[in-house]
Coordinates of C-alpha atoms in Angstrom, one line a residue:
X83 CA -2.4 11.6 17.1
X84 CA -0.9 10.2 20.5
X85 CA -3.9 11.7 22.6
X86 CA -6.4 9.9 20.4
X87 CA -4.4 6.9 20.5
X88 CA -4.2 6.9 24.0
X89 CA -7.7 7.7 24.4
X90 CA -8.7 5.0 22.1
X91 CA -7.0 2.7 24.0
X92 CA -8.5 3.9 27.6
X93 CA -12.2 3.4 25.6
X94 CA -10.8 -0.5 24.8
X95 CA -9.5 -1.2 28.4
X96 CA -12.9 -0.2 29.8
X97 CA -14.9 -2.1 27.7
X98 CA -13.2 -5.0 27.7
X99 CA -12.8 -5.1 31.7
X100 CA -16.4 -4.0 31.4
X101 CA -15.6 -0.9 33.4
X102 CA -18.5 1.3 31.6
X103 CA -21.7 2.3 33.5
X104 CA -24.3 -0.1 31.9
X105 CA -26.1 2.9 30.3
X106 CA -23.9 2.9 27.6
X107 CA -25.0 0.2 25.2
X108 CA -22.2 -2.4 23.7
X109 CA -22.8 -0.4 20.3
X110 CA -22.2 3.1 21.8
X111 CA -18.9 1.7 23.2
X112 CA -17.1 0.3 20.3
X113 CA -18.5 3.2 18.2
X114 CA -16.3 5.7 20.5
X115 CA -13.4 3.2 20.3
X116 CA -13.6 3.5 16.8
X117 CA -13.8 7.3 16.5
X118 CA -11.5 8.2 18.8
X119 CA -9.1 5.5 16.7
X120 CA -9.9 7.5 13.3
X121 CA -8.2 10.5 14.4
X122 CA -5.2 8.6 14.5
X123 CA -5.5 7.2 11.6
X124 CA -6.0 10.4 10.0
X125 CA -2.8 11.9 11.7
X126 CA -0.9 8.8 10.5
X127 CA -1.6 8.3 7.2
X128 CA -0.7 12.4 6.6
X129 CA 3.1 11.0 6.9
X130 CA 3.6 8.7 3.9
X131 CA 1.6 12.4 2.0
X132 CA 3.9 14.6 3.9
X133 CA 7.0 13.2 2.4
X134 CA 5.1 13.5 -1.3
X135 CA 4.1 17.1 -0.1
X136 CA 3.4 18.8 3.2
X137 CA 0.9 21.1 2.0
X138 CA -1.2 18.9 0.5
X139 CA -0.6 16.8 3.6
X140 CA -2.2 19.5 6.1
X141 CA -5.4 19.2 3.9
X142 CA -5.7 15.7 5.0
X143 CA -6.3 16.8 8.7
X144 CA -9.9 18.2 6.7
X145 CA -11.0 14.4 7.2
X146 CA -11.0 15.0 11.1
X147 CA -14.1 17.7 10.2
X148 CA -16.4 14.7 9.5
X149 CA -15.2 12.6 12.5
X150 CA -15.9 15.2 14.6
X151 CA -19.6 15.8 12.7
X152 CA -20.0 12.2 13.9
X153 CA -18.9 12.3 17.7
X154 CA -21.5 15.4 18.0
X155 CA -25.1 13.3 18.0
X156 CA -23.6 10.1 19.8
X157 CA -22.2 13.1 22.4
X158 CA -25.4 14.5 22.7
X159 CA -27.1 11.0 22.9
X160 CA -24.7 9.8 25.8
X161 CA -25.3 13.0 28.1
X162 CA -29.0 13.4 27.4
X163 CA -29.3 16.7 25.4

């Protein structure tokens, strides 16, 4: 959870001291902020479950599966492939 903190926060520094190659559309930007910031979330709110039930609270971590589904095109999109 800390890494995708962290990296959220790196994406947030750079575009708001516009440090991003203009390639990269204002859009494009924000939506890797926000990704990158869902991971965490996902991490996070597995605690308040975890003290209910720590199984059930691994199967929360399934919800990174379709964050990850949606990094894949805007990856592909940003490196040309």
């Amino acid at each position: 959870a800390s890494c995708a903190f962290m990296l959220g926060m790196i994406w947030l520094f750079a575009i708001l001291n516009r440090l991003i190659d203009e390639g990269v559309s204002r859009r494009e930007q924000w939506r890797n902020l926000v990704l990158s910031l869902l991971g965490t979330a996902v991490f996070l709110a597995s605690i308040p479950v975890a003290r209910w039930d720590p199984d059930v609270a691994k199967f929360t971590w399934l919800l990174l599966l379709p964050i990850s589904i949606l990094q894949r095109p805007f990856s592909r999109l940003q490196h040309g492939t």
